[in-house]
Amino acid sequence: MRHLALLILPLAMSACGQTASKPSTPPAHAELIANEAELLKLTLTPKAQQRLGIETVKVGGGSAAQMRQVTGEIVVPPTSAGGVPVNSLTNLQQIGSQQAVADGEVARTEAQARLARIALTRAEALVREEAGSVRARDEAAAAHAAAQAAVGAARQQRRLLGPAVATLGTQSTLWVRASVFASDVGAVLRGSEAMIHPLGGNGEGRSARPVQAPPSADSVAGTVDLYYAVNNGDRALRVGQRVAVELPLAGRTQGLSVPSSAIVRDIYGGEWVYRKTGADTFVRQRVEVASESGGQALLARGLKAGALVVTVGTAELFGTEFGAAH
């Protein structure tokens, strides 16, 4: 045992003499803080911030026009002022059958009008040659006028049925039916344009001008329908498609403004920004966006003036926090 102890002692002294290697500092690590939903404080080295392209901006004041977002549906506008828009609930088979009947009625009345015109021309010629009676000419004129009236009525009935079913998907101009709660209709600026955003779509929305349409409402939901015309020359919108409609309201909203690129949204629709709390630390903070326009988001709550928020690299920080990036 004495010899064994003598052998172990030099080995132990040799191990104590060795200098332990210091682990390298990781480019990013997450530190748990006791806050909403167990938020993490992210610490990034300057090199990691440069690699992610992090840029920040100071939160300042701003204002924006008041907007109200409602749901809308793409419908086909009527071809006449008294027509009814064609929507996804319209029975296209029934409409197509009615259009075929109306087209036949237009053709029949036009043929009768041509015959009445021929008869009137013949009667007028006979009167000029003193070979016919004035009464026959007047009766022919009355028959021609009646035939013309029938043509007008048939054409109007056809226009009320809207464009042909086969051309519904090729309309260059479509309407948007926006369902607005009756309590909010009075605040909507009916003379101003609305913004249309496809659900789940990316990019900027498209403007739509207000149009007059037959009154319609949903008594069960308590909503009133407002109609807007939108250009569909690129055929990007489809009949029956659901869209988000931003309606302009009277007045302006004051608040704190940040670039829209600073906003990050989670899978539940929650809105967040990454606030810079130190030289190399970032914390995700919940905010509430009141309105968004022109690349700027007006906040209803969540930040104080002067705070530094990340505008470039928010997605990378979000991935770093949840382990999707390193």
mmCIF file of C-alpha atoms in Angstrom:
data_model
loop_
_atom_site.group_PDB
_atom_site.id
_atom_site.type_symbol
_atom_site.label_atom_id
_atom_site.label_comp_id
_atom_site.label_asym_id
_atom_site.label_seq_id
_atom_site.Cartn_x
_atom_site.Cartn_y
_atom_site.Cartn_z
ATOM 1 C CA MET A 1 0.000 0.000 0.000
ATOM 2 C CA ARG A 2 2.917 2.309 0.772
ATOM 3 C CA HIS A 3 4.359 1.725 -2.699
ATOM 4 C CA LEU A 4 0.913 2.283 -4.312
ATOM 5 C CA ALA A 5 0.513 5.642 -2.547
ATOM 6 C CA LEU A 6 3.928 6.721 -3.754
ATOM 7 C CA LEU A 7 2.872 5.948 -7.347
ATOM 8 C CA ILE A 8 -0.469 7.834 -7.131
ATOM 9 C CA LEU A 9 0.969 10.974 -5.496
ATOM 10 C CA PRO A 10 3.103 12.070 -8.514
ATOM 11 C CA LEU A 11 0.170 11.474 -10.884
ATOM 12 C CA ALA A 12 -2.133 13.660 -8.779
ATOM 13 C CA MET A 13 0.415 16.432 -8.526
ATOM 14 C CA SER A 14 0.949 16.283 -12.294
ATOM 15 C CA ALA A 15 -2.810 16.589 -12.925
ATOM 16 C CA CYS A 16 -3.111 19.592 -10.614
ATOM 17 C CA GLY A 17 -0.299 21.300 -12.431
ATOM 18 C CA GLN A 18 -2.086 21.218 -15.752
ATOM 19 C CA THR A 19 -4.050 24.367 -16.720
ATOM 20 C CA ALA A 20 -7.713 23.646 -17.590
ATOM 21 C CA SER A 21 -8.667 24.851 -21.102
ATOM 22 C CA LYS A 22 -11.270 27.650 -21.014
ATOM 23 C CA PRO A 23 -14.339 26.968 -23.220
ATOM 24 C CA SER A 24 -14.964 29.508 -25.999
ATOM 25 C CA THR A 25 -17.835 31.962 -25.580
ATOM 26 C CA PRO A 26 -20.850 30.856 -27.650
ATOM 27 C CA PRO A 27 -22.113 33.416 -30.171
ATOM 28 C CA ALA A 28 -25.576 33.408 -28.607
ATOM 29 C CA HIS A 29 -27.220 32.005 -25.520
ATOM 30 C CA ALA A 30 -30.694 32.327 -23.967
ATOM 31 C CA GLU A 31 -31.263 33.297 -20.342
ATOM 32 C CA LEU A 32 -34.624 32.583 -18.734
ATOM 33 C CA ILE A 33 -36.400 35.541 -17.136
ATOM 34 C CA ALA A 34 -39.651 35.298 -15.185
ATOM 35 C CA ASN A 35 -41.984 37.098 -17.549
ATOM 36 C CA GLU A 36 -44.926 36.498 -19.857
ATOM 37 C CA ALA A 37 -44.817 33.054 -21.446
ATOM 38 C CA GLU A 38 -41.314 32.442 -19.995
ATOM 39 C CA LEU A 39 -39.609 34.952 -22.245
ATOM 40 C CA LEU A 40 -35.891 34.606 -22.869
ATOM 41 C CA LYS A 41 -33.258 37.287 -22.776
ATOM 42 C CA LEU A 42 -31.016 36.827 -25.790
ATOM 43 C CA THR A 43 -27.345 37.737 -25.538
ATOM 44 C CA LEU A 44 -25.514 37.996 -28.852
ATOM 45 C CA THR A 45 -21.876 38.714 -29.392
ATOM 46 C CA PRO A 46 -21.054 41.655 -31.670
ATOM 47 C CA LYS A 47 -19.901 39.192 -34.301
ATOM 48 C CA ALA A 48 -23.214 37.309 -34.106
ATOM 49 C CA GLN A 49 -25.156 40.565 -34.417
ATOM 50 C CA GLN A 50 -23.141 41.472 -37.489
ATOM 51 C CA ARG A 51 -23.738 38.050 -39.011
ATOM 52 C CA LEU A 52 -27.507 38.347 -38.461
ATOM 53 C CA GLY A 53 -27.540 41.920 -39.785
ATOM 54 C CA ILE A 54 -29.228 43.332 -36.682
ATOM 55 C CA GLU A 55 -30.429 46.930 -37.035
ATOM 56 C CA THR A 56 -32.402 48.949 -34.497
ATOM 57 C CA VAL A 57 -34.469 52.117 -34.443
ATOM 58 C CA LYS A 58 -35.711 54.340 -31.646
ATOM 59 C CA VAL A 59 -39.457 54.315 -31.032
ATOM 60 C CA GLY A 60 -41.076 57.678 -31.727
ATOM 61 C CA GLY A 61 -44.494 59.245 -31.998
ATOM 62 C CA GLY A 62 -46.717 59.076 -35.034
ATOM 63 C CA SER A 63 -50.268 59.261 -36.311
ATOM 64 C CA ALA A 64 -52.337 57.355 -38.821
ATOM 65 C CA ALA A 65 -55.781 57.490 -40.322
ATOM 66 C CA GLN A 66 -58.281 55.395 -38.440
ATOM 67 C CA MET A 67 -59.094 52.173 -40.223
ATOM 68 C CA ARG A 68 -61.544 49.378 -39.500
ATOM 69 C CA GLN A 69 -60.782 45.919 -40.879
ATOM 70 C CA VAL A 70 -63.741 43.742 -41.828
ATOM 71 C CA THR A 71 -64.252 40.604 -43.855
ATOM 72 C CA GLY A 72 -65.186 40.801 -47.506
ATOM 73 C CA GLU A 73 -66.093 38.595 -50.443
ATOM 74 C CA ILE A 74 -65.213 38.997 -54.116
ATOM 75 C CA VAL A 75 -68.394 39.207 -56.219
ATOM 76 C CA VAL A 76 -69.194 39.904 -59.884
ATOM 77 C CA PRO A 77 -70.719 43.343 -60.520
ATOM 78 C CA PRO A 78 -74.007 43.572 -62.425
ATOM 79 C CA THR A 79 -74.066 44.922 -65.952
ATOM 80 C CA SER A 80 -76.776 47.482 -65.148
ATOM 81 C CA ALA A 81 -77.520 49.843 -62.292
ATOM 82 C CA GLY A 82 -80.463 47.803 -61.080
ATOM 83 C CA GLY A 83 -78.706 44.436 -61.253
ATOM 84 C CA VAL A 84 -77.691 42.243 -58.346
ATOM 85 C CA PRO A 85 -74.048 41.152 -57.860
ATOM 86 C CA VAL A 86 -73.242 37.470 -58.387
ATOM 87 C CA ASN A 87 -71.645 35.897 -55.313
ATOM 88 C CA SER A 88 -70.576 32.425 -54.229
ATOM 89 C CA LEU A 89 -74.101 31.575 -53.029
ATOM 90 C CA THR A 90 -75.702 32.302 -56.382
ATOM 91 C CA ASN A 91 -77.138 29.270 -58.168
ATOM 92 C CA LEU A 92 -75.113 29.505 -61.375
ATOM 93 C CA GLN A 93 -77.073 26.720 -63.049
ATOM 94 C CA GLN A 94 -80.319 28.585 -62.505
ATOM 95 C CA ILE A 95 -78.761 31.884 -63.572
ATOM 96 C CA GLY A 96 -77.396 30.272 -66.744
ATOM 97 C CA SER A 97 -80.818 28.886 -67.616
ATOM 98 C CA GLN A 98 -82.462 32.266 -67.053
ATOM 99 C CA GLN A 99 -79.823 33.965 -69.184
ATOM 100 C CA ALA A 100 -80.456 31.536 -72.054
ATOM 101 C CA VAL A 101 -84.190 32.276 -71.904
ATOM 102 C CA ALA A 102 -83.527 36.014 -71.754
ATOM 103 C CA ASP A 103 -81.136 35.832 -74.727
ATOM 104 C CA GLY A 104 -83.838 34.040 -76.722
ATOM 105 C CA GLU A 105 -86.392 36.665 -75.773
ATOM 106 C CA VAL A 106 -84.059 39.439 -76.924
ATOM 107 C CA ALA A 107 -83.539 37.699 -80.274
ATOM 108 C CA ARG A 108 -87.305 37.175 -80.732
ATOM 109 C CA THR A 109 -88.255 40.782 -79.944
ATOM 110 C CA GLU A 110 -85.493 42.118 -82.206
ATOM 111 C CA ALA A 111 -86.828 39.993 -85.077
ATOM 112 C CA GLN A 112 -90.346 41.294 -84.484
ATOM 113 C CA ALA A 113 -88.992 44.845 -84.412
ATOM 114 C CA ARG A 114 -87.327 44.322 -87.794
ATOM 115 C CA LEU A 115 -90.596 43.014 -89.273
ATOM 116 C CA ALA A 116 -92.492 45.959 -87.795
ATOM 117 C CA ARG A 117 -89.987 48.331 -89.320
ATOM 118 C CA ILE A 118 -90.411 46.721 -92.756
ATOM 119 C CA ALA A 119 -94.199 46.984 -92.475
ATOM 120 C CA LEU A 120 -93.942 50.650 -91.474
ATOM 121 C CA THR A 121 -91.637 51.436 -94.392
ATOM 122 C CA ARG A 122 -94.062 49.761 -96.829
ATOM 123 C CA ALA A 123 -97.070 51.608 -95.392
ATOM 124 C CA GLU A 124 -95.261 54.967 -95.625
ATOM 125 C CA ALA A 125 -94.346 54.251 -99.266
ATOM 126 C CA LEU A 126 -97.961 53.412 -100.133
ATOM 127 C CA VAL A 127 -99.158 56.659 -98.576
ATOM 128 C CA ARG A 128 -96.620 58.643 -100.580
ATOM 129 C CA GLU A 129 -97.851 56.942 -103.788
ATOM 130 C CA GLU A 130 -101.459 57.577 -102.701
ATOM 131 C CA ALA A 131 -102.051 53.824 -102.842
ATOM 132 C CA GLY A 132 -102.496 53.224 -99.123
ATOM 133 C CA SER A 133 -104.435 54.660 -96.230
ATOM 134 C CA VAL A 134 -103.101 56.922 -93.521
ATOM 135 C CA ARG A 135 -104.764 54.700 -90.962
ATOM 136 C CA ALA A 136 -102.745 51.676 -92.090
ATOM 137 C CA ARG A 137 -99.567 53.734 -91.854
ATOM 138 C CA ASP A 138 -100.409 54.887 -88.323
ATOM 139 C CA GLU A 139 -101.176 51.327 -87.234
ATOM 140 C CA ALA A 140 -97.850 50.173 -88.653
ATOM 141 C CA ALA A 141 -96.065 52.973 -86.778
ATOM 142 C CA ALA A 142 -97.776 51.973 -83.529
ATOM 143 C CA ALA A 143 -96.825 48.314 -84.062
ATOM 144 C CA HIS A 144 -93.217 49.344 -84.703
ATOM 145 C CA ALA A 145 -93.135 51.444 -81.520
ATOM 146 C CA ALA A 146 -94.549 48.532 -79.492
ATOM 147 C CA ALA A 147 -91.937 46.192 -80.957
ATOM 148 C CA GLN A 148 -89.164 48.636 -80.045
ATOM 149 C CA ALA A 149 -90.494 48.865 -76.479
ATOM 150 C CA ALA A 150 -90.513 45.064 -76.245
ATOM 151 C CA VAL A 151 -86.884 44.985 -77.378
ATOM 152 C CA GLY A 152 -85.922 47.501 -74.692
ATOM 153 C CA ALA A 153 -87.712 45.515 -71.978
ATOM 154 C CA ALA A 154 -86.085 42.255 -73.087
ATOM 155 C CA ARG A 155 -82.622 43.783 -73.119
ATOM 156 C CA GLN A 156 -83.101 45.299 -69.669
ATOM 157 C CA GLN A 157 -84.265 41.968 -68.280
ATOM 158 C CA ARG A 158 -81.160 40.347 -69.729
ATOM 159 C CA ARG A 159 -78.888 43.002 -68.216
ATOM 160 C CA LEU A 160 -80.410 42.400 -64.794
ATOM 161 C CA LEU A 161 -79.147 38.801 -64.958
ATOM 162 C CA GLY A 162 -75.529 40.006 -65.138
ATOM 163 C CA PRO A 163 -72.668 38.855 -67.365
ATOM 164 C CA ALA A 164 -72.735 35.414 -68.947
ATOM 165 C CA VAL A 165 -71.837 32.584 -66.584
ATOM 166 C CA ALA A 166 -68.994 31.548 -68.897
ATOM 167 C CA THR A 167 -67.298 34.958 -68.470
ATOM 168 C CA LEU A 168 -67.554 35.284 -64.682
ATOM 169 C CA GLY A 169 -63.904 34.339 -64.192
ATOM 170 C CA THR A 170 -62.572 36.784 -66.786
ATOM 171 C CA GLN A 171 -63.997 40.068 -65.500
ATOM 172 C CA SER A 172 -61.412 42.860 -65.454
ATOM 173 C CA THR A 173 -63.311 44.673 -62.698
ATOM 174 C CA LEU A 174 -64.783 42.932 -59.674
ATOM 175 C CA TRP A 175 -66.649 44.105 -56.615
ATOM 176 C CA VAL A 176 -65.894 43.494 -52.960
ATOM 177 C CA ARG A 177 -68.827 43.024 -50.600
ATOM 178 C CA ALA A 178 -67.706 44.236 -47.161
ATOM 179 C CA SER A 179 -69.859 43.265 -44.172
ATOM 180 C CA VAL A 180 -69.848 46.106 -41.642
ATOM 181 C CA PHE A 181 -71.588 46.090 -38.279
ATOM 182 C CA ALA A 182 -74.538 48.457 -38.265
ATOM 183 C CA SER A 183 -73.027 50.428 -35.361
ATOM 184 C CA ASP A 184 -69.897 51.185 -37.443
ATOM 185 C CA VAL A 185 -71.497 52.148 -40.761
ATOM 186 C CA GLY A 186 -71.921 55.803 -39.776
ATOM 187 C CA ALA A 187 -68.186 56.198 -39.071
ATOM 188 C CA VAL A 188 -67.059 54.847 -42.466
ATOM 189 C CA LEU A 189 -65.957 57.463 -44.991
ATOM 190 C CA ARG A 190 -68.033 56.276 -47.940
ATOM 191 C CA GLY A 191 -66.348 58.618 -50.383
ATOM 192 C CA SER A 192 -62.836 57.291 -49.691
ATOM 193 C CA GLU A 193 -61.126 54.245 -51.114
ATOM 194 C CA ALA A 194 -60.675 51.021 -49.160
ATOM 195 C CA MET A 195 -57.720 48.629 -49.161
ATOM 196 C CA ILE A 196 -58.145 44.971 -50.105
ATOM 197 C CA HIS A 197 -55.800 42.291 -48.730
ATOM 198 C CA PRO A 198 -56.110 38.603 -49.717
ATOM 199 C CA LEU A 199 -56.149 36.361 -46.666
ATOM 200 C CA GLY A 200 -52.747 34.844 -46.069
ATOM 201 C CA GLY A 201 -51.275 36.799 -48.973
ATOM 202 C CA ASN A 202 -48.018 38.676 -49.023
ATOM 203 C CA GLY A 203 -47.246 42.090 -50.415
ATOM 204 C CA GLU A 204 -49.232 45.288 -50.465
ATOM 205 C CA GLY A 205 -52.971 45.387 -50.850
ATOM 206 C CA ARG A 206 -54.880 46.960 -53.712
ATOM 207 C CA SER A 207 -57.167 49.960 -53.549
ATOM 208 C CA ALA A 208 -60.891 49.741 -54.229
ATOM 209 C CA ARG A 209 -63.264 52.627 -54.954
ATOM 210 C CA PRO A 210 -66.748 52.805 -53.433
ATOM 211 C CA VAL A 211 -69.700 52.002 -55.727
ATOM 212 C CA GLN A 212 -73.457 52.132 -55.402
ATOM 213 C CA ALA A 213 -75.279 48.814 -55.243
ATOM 214 C CA PRO A 214 -78.733 47.553 -54.269
ATOM 215 C CA PRO A 215 -79.086 47.642 -50.467
ATOM 216 C CA SER A 216 -78.359 44.367 -48.697
ATOM 217 C CA ALA A 217 -77.796 43.355 -45.084
ATOM 218 C CA ASP A 218 -77.723 40.361 -42.754
ATOM 219 C CA SER A 219 -80.283 40.749 -39.977
ATOM 220 C CA VAL A 220 -78.937 37.717 -38.105
ATOM 221 C CA ALA A 221 -75.342 38.962 -37.939
ATOM 222 C CA GLY A 222 -76.381 42.619 -37.667
ATOM 223 C CA THR A 223 -74.206 43.701 -40.599
ATOM 224 C CA VAL A 224 -74.739 46.002 -43.567
ATOM 225 C CA ASP A 225 -73.065 45.387 -46.929
ATOM 226 C CA LEU A 226 -70.862 48.032 -48.531
ATOM 227 C CA TYR A 227 -69.520 47.523 -52.057
ATOM 228 C CA TYR A 228 -66.205 48.551 -53.596
ATOM 229 C CA ALA A 229 -64.874 48.086 -57.125
ATOM 230 C CA VAL A 230 -61.357 46.678 -57.527
ATOM 231 C CA ASN A 231 -59.253 46.260 -60.658
ATOM 232 C CA ASN A 232 -58.643 42.600 -61.498
ATOM 233 C CA GLY A 233 -56.714 42.949 -64.740
ATOM 234 C CA ASP A 234 -54.111 40.455 -63.507
ATOM 235 C CA ARG A 235 -56.826 37.869 -62.705
ATOM 236 C CA ALA A 236 -55.381 37.470 -59.194
ATOM 237 C CA LEU A 237 -58.783 37.614 -57.461
ATOM 238 C CA ARG A 238 -61.403 34.899 -57.841
ATOM 239 C CA VAL A 239 -65.160 35.069 -57.441
ATOM 240 C CA GLY A 240 -66.128 33.950 -53.934
ATOM 241 C CA GLN A 241 -62.654 34.601 -52.513
ATOM 242 C CA ARG A 242 -62.574 35.892 -48.940
ATOM 243 C CA VAL A 243 -60.475 39.000 -48.352
ATOM 244 C CA ALA A 244 -59.710 41.489 -45.596
ATOM 245 C CA VAL A 245 -61.080 44.983 -46.222
ATOM 246 C CA GLU A 246 -59.629 48.039 -44.488
ATOM 247 C CA LEU A 247 -62.285 50.743 -44.359
ATOM 248 C CA PRO A 248 -61.299 54.390 -43.700
ATOM 249 C CA LEU A 249 -62.881 56.051 -40.690
ATOM 250 C CA ALA A 250 -63.160 59.703 -39.720
ATOM 251 C CA GLY A 251 -60.314 61.147 -37.603
ATOM 252 C CA ARG A 252 -56.726 60.108 -36.936
ATOM 253 C CA THR A 253 -55.112 57.959 -34.248
ATOM 254 C CA GLN A 254 -52.088 59.164 -32.272
ATOM 255 C CA GLY A 255 -49.529 56.815 -30.791
ATOM 256 C CA LEU A 256 -46.058 55.336 -31.019
ATOM 257 C CA SER A 257 -44.850 54.321 -34.452
ATOM 258 C CA VAL A 258 -42.345 51.634 -35.498
ATOM 259 C CA PRO A 259 -41.437 50.190 -38.904
ATOM 260 C CA SER A 260 -43.612 47.265 -39.921
ATOM 261 C CA SER A 261 -40.477 45.138 -40.252
ATOM 262 C CA ALA A 262 -40.078 45.309 -36.471
ATOM 263 C CA ILE A 263 -43.307 43.384 -35.889
ATOM 264 C CA VAL A 264 -43.102 39.611 -35.599
ATOM 265 C CA ARG A 265 -46.239 37.488 -35.225
ATOM 266 C CA ASP A 266 -46.484 34.076 -33.606
ATOM 267 C CA ILE A 267 -48.692 31.166 -34.663
ATOM 268 C CA TYR A 268 -51.515 32.447 -32.449
ATOM 269 C CA GLY A 269 -51.547 35.905 -34.041
ATOM 270 C CA GLY A 270 -49.719 37.558 -31.155
ATOM 271 C CA GLU A 271 -47.675 40.632 -32.085
ATOM 272 C CA TRP A 272 -44.175 41.132 -30.709
ATOM 273 C CA VAL A 273 -41.050 43.258 -31.118
ATOM 274 C CA TYR A 274 -37.504 42.631 -30.005
ATOM 275 C CA ARG A 275 -36.369 45.425 -27.678
ATOM 276 C CA LYS A 276 -32.682 46.068 -27.191
ATOM 277 C CA THR A 277 -32.128 46.229 -23.423
ATOM 278 C CA GLY A 278 -28.329 46.380 -23.391
ATOM 279 C CA ALA A 279 -25.290 46.507 -25.588
ATOM 280 C CA ASP A 280 -25.676 42.858 -26.587
ATOM 281 C CA THR A 281 -29.051 41.809 -25.073
ATOM 282 C CA PHE A 282 -32.495 41.590 -26.659
ATOM 283 C CA VAL A 283 -35.896 40.741 -25.145
ATOM 284 C CA ARG A 284 -39.089 39.884 -26.997
ATOM 285 C CA GLN A 285 -41.930 42.176 -25.884
ATOM 286 C CA ARG A 286 -45.621 41.956 -26.694
ATOM 287 C CA VAL A 287 -47.231 44.893 -28.497
ATOM 288 C CA GLU A 288 -50.620 45.657 -29.996
ATOM 289 C CA VAL A 289 -50.778 47.161 -33.479
ATOM 290 C CA ALA A 290 -53.567 49.683 -33.918
ATOM 291 C CA SER A 291 -53.052 50.222 -37.644
ATOM 292 C CA GLU A 292 -50.451 49.602 -40.319
ATOM 293 C CA SER A 293 -49.910 51.674 -43.436
ATOM 294 C CA GLY A 294 -47.043 52.758 -45.664
ATOM 295 C CA GLY A 295 -44.522 50.481 -43.974
ATOM 296 C CA GLN A 296 -45.218 51.955 -40.522
ATOM 297 C CA ALA A 297 -47.128 50.316 -37.672
ATOM 298 C CA LEU A 298 -48.948 52.450 -35.112
ATOM 299 C CA LEU A 299 -48.925 50.801 -31.683
ATOM 300 C CA ALA A 300 -51.847 50.855 -29.289
ATOM 301 C CA ARG A 301 -49.736 49.632 -26.357
ATOM 302 C CA GLY A 302 -46.618 47.722 -25.418
ATOM 303 C CA LEU A 303 -43.691 50.169 -25.697
ATOM 304 C CA LYS A 304 -42.462 53.491 -24.369
ATOM 305 C CA ALA A 305 -41.047 56.361 -26.371
ATOM 306 C CA GLY A 306 -37.290 56.134 -26.849
ATOM 307 C CA ALA A 307 -37.067 52.347 -26.663
ATOM 308 C CA LEU A 308 -34.762 50.647 -29.162
ATOM 309 C CA VAL A 309 -36.420 47.933 -31.249
ATOM 310 C CA VAL A 310 -34.952 45.649 -33.871
ATOM 311 C CA THR A 311 -36.084 46.423 -37.430
ATOM 312 C CA VAL A 312 -33.775 44.092 -39.392
ATOM 313 C CA GLY A 313 -33.142 40.583 -38.134
ATOM 314 C CA THR A 314 -36.347 40.035 -36.166
ATOM 315 C CA ALA A 315 -37.019 36.692 -37.856
ATOM 316 C CA GLU A 316 -33.467 35.589 -37.085
ATOM 317 C CA LEU A 317 -33.863 36.551 -33.423
ATOM 318 C CA PHE A 318 -37.163 34.704 -33.291
ATOM 319 C CA GLY A 319 -35.469 31.607 -34.683
ATOM 320 C CA THR A 320 -32.556 31.977 -32.275
ATOM 321 C CA GLU A 321 -34.916 32.212 -29.297
ATOM 322 C CA PHE A 322 -36.763 29.044 -30.213
ATOM 323 C CA GLY A 323 -33.731 27.077 -31.340
ATOM 324 C CA ALA A 324 -34.254 27.346 -35.101
ATOM 325 C CA ALA A 325 -31.021 29.319 -35.580
ATOM 326 C CA HIS A 326 -27.636 29.188 -33.922
#
